[in-house]
Tab-separated table of C-alpha atoms in Angstrom:
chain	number	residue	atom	x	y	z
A	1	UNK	CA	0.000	0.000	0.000
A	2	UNK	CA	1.503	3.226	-1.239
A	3	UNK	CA	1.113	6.671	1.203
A	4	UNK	CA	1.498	10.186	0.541
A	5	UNK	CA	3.172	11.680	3.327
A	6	UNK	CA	2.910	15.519	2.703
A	7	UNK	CA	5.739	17.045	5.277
A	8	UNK	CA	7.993	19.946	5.031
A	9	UNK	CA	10.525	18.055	8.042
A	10	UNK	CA	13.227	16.282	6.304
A	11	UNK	CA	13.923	14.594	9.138
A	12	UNK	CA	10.480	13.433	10.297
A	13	UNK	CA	10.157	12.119	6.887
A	14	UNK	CA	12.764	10.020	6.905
A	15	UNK	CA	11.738	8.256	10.762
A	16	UNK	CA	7.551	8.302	8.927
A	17	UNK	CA	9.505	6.462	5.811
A	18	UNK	CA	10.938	4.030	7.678
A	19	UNK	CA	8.494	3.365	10.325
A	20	UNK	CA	5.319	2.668	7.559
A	21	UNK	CA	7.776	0.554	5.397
A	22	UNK	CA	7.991	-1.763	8.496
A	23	UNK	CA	4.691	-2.070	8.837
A	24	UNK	CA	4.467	-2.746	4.775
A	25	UNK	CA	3.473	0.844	4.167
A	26	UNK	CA	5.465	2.214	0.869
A	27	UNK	CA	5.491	5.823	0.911
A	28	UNK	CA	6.029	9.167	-1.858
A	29	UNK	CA	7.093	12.444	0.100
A	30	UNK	CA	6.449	15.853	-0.916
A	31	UNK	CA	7.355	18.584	1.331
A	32	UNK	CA	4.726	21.667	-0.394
A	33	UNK	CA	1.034	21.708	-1.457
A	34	UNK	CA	1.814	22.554	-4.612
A	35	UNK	CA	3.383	19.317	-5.116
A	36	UNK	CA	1.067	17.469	-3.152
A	37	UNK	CA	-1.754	18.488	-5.627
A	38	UNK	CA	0.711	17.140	-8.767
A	39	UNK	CA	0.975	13.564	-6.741
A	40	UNK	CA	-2.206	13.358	-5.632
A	41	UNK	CA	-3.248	13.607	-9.627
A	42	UNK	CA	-0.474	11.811	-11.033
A	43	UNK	CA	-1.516	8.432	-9.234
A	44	UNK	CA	-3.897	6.892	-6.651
A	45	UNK	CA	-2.330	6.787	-2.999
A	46	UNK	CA	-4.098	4.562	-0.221
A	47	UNK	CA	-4.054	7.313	2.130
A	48	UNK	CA	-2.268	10.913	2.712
A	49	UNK	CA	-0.258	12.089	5.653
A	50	UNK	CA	-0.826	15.866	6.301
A	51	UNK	CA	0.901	18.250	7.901
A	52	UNK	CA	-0.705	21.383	8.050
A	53	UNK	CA	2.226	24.184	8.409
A	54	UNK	CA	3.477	24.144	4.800
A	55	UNK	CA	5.312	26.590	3.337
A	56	UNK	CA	3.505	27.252	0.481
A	57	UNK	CA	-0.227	27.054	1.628
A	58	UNK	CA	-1.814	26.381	4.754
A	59	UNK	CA	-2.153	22.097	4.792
A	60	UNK	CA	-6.571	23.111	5.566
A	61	UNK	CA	-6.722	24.676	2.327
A	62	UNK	CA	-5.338	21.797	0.330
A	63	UNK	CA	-7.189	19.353	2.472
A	64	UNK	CA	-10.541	21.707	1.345
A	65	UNK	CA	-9.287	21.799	-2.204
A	66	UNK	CA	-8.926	18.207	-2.444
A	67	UNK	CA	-12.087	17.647	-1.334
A	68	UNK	CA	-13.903	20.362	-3.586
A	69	UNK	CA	-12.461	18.196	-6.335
A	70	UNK	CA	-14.456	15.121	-4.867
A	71	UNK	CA	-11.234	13.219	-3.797
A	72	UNK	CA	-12.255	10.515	-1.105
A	73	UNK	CA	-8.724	9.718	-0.604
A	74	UNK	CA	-8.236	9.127	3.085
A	75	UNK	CA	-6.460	12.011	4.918
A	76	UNK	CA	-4.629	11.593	8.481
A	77	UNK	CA	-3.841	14.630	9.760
A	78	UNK	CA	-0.453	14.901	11.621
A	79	UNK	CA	0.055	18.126	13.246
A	80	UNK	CA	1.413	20.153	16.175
A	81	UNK	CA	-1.688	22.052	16.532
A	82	UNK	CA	-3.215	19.985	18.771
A	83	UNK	CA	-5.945	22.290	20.502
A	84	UNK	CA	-9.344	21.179	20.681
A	85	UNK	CA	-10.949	23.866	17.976
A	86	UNK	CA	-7.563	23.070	15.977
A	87	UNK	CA	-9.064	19.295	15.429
A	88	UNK	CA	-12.748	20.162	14.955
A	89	UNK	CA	-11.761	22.545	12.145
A	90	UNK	CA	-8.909	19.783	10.563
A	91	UNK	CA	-11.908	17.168	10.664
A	92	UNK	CA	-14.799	19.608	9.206
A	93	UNK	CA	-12.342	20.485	6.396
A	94	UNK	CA	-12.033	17.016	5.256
A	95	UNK	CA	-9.321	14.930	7.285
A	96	UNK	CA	-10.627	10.899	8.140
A	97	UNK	CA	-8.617	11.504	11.208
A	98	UNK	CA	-6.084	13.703	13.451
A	99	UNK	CA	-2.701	12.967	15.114
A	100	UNK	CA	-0.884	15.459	17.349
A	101	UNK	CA	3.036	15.644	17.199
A	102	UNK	CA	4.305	14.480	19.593
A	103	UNK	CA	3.482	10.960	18.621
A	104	UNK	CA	4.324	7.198	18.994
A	105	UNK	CA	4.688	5.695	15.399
A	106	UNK	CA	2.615	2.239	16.426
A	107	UNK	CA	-0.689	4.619	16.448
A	108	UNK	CA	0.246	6.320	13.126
A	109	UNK	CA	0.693	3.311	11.665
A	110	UNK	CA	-2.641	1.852	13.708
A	111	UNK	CA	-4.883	4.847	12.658
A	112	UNK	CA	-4.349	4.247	9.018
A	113	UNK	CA	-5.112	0.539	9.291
A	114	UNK	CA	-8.221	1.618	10.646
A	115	UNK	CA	-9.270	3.928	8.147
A	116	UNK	CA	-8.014	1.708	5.325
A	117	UNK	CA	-10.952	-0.837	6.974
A	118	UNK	CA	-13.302	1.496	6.905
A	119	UNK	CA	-16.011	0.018	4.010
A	120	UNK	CA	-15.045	1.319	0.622
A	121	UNK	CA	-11.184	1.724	1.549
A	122	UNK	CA	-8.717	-0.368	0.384
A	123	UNK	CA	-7.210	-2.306	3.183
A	124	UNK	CA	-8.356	-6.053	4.481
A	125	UNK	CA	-6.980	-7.500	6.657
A	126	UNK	CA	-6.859	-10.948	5.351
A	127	UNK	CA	-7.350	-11.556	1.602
A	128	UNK	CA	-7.412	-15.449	0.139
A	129	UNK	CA	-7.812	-15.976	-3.360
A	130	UNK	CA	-7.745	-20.486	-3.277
A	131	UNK	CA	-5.210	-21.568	-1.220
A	132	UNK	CA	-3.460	-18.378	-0.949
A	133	UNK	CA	-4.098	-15.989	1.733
A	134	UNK	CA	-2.290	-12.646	3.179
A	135	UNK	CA	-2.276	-10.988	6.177
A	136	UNK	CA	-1.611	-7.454	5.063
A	137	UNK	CA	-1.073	-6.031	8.862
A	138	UNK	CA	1.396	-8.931	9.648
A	139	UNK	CA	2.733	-8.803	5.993
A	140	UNK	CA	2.971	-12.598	5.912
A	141	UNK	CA	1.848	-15.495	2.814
A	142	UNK	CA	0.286	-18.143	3.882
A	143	UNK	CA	-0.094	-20.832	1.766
A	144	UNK	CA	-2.437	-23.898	2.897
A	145	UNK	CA	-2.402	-22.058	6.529
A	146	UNK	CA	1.305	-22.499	6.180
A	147	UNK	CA	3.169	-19.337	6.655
A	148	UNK	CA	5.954	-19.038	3.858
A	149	UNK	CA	8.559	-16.750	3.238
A	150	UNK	CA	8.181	-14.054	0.483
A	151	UNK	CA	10.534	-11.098	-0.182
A	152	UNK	CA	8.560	-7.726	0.253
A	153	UNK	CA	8.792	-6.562	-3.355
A	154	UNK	CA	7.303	-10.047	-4.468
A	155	UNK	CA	4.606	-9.943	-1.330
A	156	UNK	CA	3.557	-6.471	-2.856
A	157	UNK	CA	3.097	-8.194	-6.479
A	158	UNK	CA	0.808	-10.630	-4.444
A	159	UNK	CA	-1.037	-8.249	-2.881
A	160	UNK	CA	-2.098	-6.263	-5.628
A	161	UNK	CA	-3.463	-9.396	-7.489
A	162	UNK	CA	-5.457	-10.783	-4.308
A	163	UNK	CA	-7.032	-7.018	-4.312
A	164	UNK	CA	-8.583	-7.791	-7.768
A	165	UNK	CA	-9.854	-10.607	-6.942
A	166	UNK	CA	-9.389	-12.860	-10.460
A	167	UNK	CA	-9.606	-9.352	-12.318
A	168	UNK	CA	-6.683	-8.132	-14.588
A	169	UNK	CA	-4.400	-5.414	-12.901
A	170	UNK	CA	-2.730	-3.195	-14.937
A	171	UNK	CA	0.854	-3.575	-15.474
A	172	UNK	CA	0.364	0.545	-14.656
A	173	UNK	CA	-0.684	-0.168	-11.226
A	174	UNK	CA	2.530	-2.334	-10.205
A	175	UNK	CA	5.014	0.829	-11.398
A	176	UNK	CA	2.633	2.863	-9.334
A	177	UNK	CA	2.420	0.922	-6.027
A	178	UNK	CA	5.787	-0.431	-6.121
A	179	UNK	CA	7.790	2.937	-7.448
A	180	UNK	CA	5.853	5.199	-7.141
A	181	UNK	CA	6.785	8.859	-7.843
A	182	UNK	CA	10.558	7.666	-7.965
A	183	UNK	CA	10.199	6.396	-11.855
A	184	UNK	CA	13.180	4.024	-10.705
A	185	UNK	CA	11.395	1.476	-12.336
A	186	UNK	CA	13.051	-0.516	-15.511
A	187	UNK	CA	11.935	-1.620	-18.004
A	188	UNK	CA	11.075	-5.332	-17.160
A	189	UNK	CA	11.111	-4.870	-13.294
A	190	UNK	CA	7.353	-5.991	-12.833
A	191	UNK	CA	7.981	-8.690	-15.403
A	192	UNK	CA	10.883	-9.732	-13.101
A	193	UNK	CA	8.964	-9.531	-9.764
A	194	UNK	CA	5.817	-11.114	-11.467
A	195	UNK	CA	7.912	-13.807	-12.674
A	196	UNK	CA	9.699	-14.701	-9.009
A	197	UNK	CA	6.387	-15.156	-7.377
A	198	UNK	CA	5.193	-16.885	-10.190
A	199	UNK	CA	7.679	-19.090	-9.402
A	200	UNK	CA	7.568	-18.929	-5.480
A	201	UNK	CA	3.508	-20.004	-5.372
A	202	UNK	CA	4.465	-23.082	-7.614
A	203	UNK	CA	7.115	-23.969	-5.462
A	204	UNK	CA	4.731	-23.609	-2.562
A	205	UNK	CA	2.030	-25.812	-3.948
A	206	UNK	CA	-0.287	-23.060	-4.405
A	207	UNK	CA	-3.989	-23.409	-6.066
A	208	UNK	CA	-3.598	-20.392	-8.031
A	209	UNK	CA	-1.352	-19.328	-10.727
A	210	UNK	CA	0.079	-15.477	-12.157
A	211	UNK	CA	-1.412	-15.258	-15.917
A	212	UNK	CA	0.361	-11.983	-18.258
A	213	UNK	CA	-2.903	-10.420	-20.108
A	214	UNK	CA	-0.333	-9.094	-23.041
A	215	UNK	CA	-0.618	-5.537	-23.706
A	216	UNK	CA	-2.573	-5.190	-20.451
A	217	UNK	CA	-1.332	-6.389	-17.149
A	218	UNK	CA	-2.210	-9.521	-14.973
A	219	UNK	CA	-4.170	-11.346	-13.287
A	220	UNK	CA	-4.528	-14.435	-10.782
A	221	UNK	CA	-6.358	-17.359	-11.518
A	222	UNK	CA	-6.959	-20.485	-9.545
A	223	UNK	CA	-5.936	-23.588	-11.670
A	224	UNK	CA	-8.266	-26.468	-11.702
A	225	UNK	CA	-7.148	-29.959	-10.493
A	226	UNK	CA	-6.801	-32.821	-13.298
């Protein structure tokens, strides 16, 4: 799951970076609303971190602006202004939900779990497609209730095809959620990744199987016995 985390603390962003990518987070960092606006249309995120003292604009207005434009994207707001009229105003703008700095990073990371649960968000926390399952808090593949070990890049590949559900994902959506705004991605790096799981389920004796849709992405399938 791919984050926004709109910050203008260089520092911060770094600890936020590393804390969500522990808990399986990936995460894009802008550090002006101006930017954040480009991201935000350049790609889907699962949820935005906000700070609200940006240099450019006040982190309300953007939050109100990206709401005018009917994005449901789920906002956290993480903020030093933590008076009581300071939260009221940061949830009637917009924002799913408000964090004061200082904070511990389990909550962040335990208040965006919860809104990404929230119906119509994008987070389960188990998803099975046949034998196949994921726990996408605990970031671990289980395969017949066996847990088995999968490299992150390769567990993200699975996770993206257990969210469609048998449905074709765009190759698109793989640069996205694992590169994100970095365009570090090659040429064949999801045909790479998509090939090591491939190769990982089969190994495991999983039910279900990575198919290449050419020309538009992939999908998984469960393969029938006999």
């Amino acid at each position: 799951m791919r984050v926004l985390l709109v910050e203008d603390n260089a520092e911060l962003v770094t600890l936020l970076v590393k804390g969500l990518g522990r808990s399986g987070f990936s995460a894009d960092s802008v550090d002006n609303a101006g930017d954040a606006v480009h991201a935000l249309a350049a790609m889907r995120y699962a949820a935005v971190v906000l700070d609200l003292g940006l240099p450019d604009e006040d982190g309300l207005s953007l939050l109100r602006g990206l709401r005018g434009r009917g994005d449901s994207t789920p906002v956290l707001v993480l903020t030093a202004r933590d008076g009581v009229s300071d939260r009221v105003n940061g949830l009637r703008a917009g924002a799913d939900d408000y964090l004061a700095k200082p904070f511990a990073m389990e909550e962040l990371v335990a208040r965006l779990q919860a809104l990404l649960r929230r119906p119509g968000n994008m987070l389960g926390r188990r998803l099975t497609f046949g034998n196949v399952s994921l726990d996408t808090e605990g970031r671990q593949v289980l395969v017949d209730g066996t847990v088995r070990s999968f490299p992150a890049r390769e567990t993200a590949v699975l996770e993206i095809l257990l969210r469609r559900g048998g449905n074709v994902a765009p190759k698109r959506l793989f640069e996205d959620q694992l590169f994100g705004l970095s365009g570090d991605v090659g040429s064949n790096a999801v045909e790479v990744y998509v090939h090591r799981l491939r190769k990982m389920l089969a190994d495991c004796g999983a039910t279900v199987k990575v198919h290449t849709v050419r020309g538009v992405g992939y999908l998984l399938a469960e393969e029938k016995a006999g």
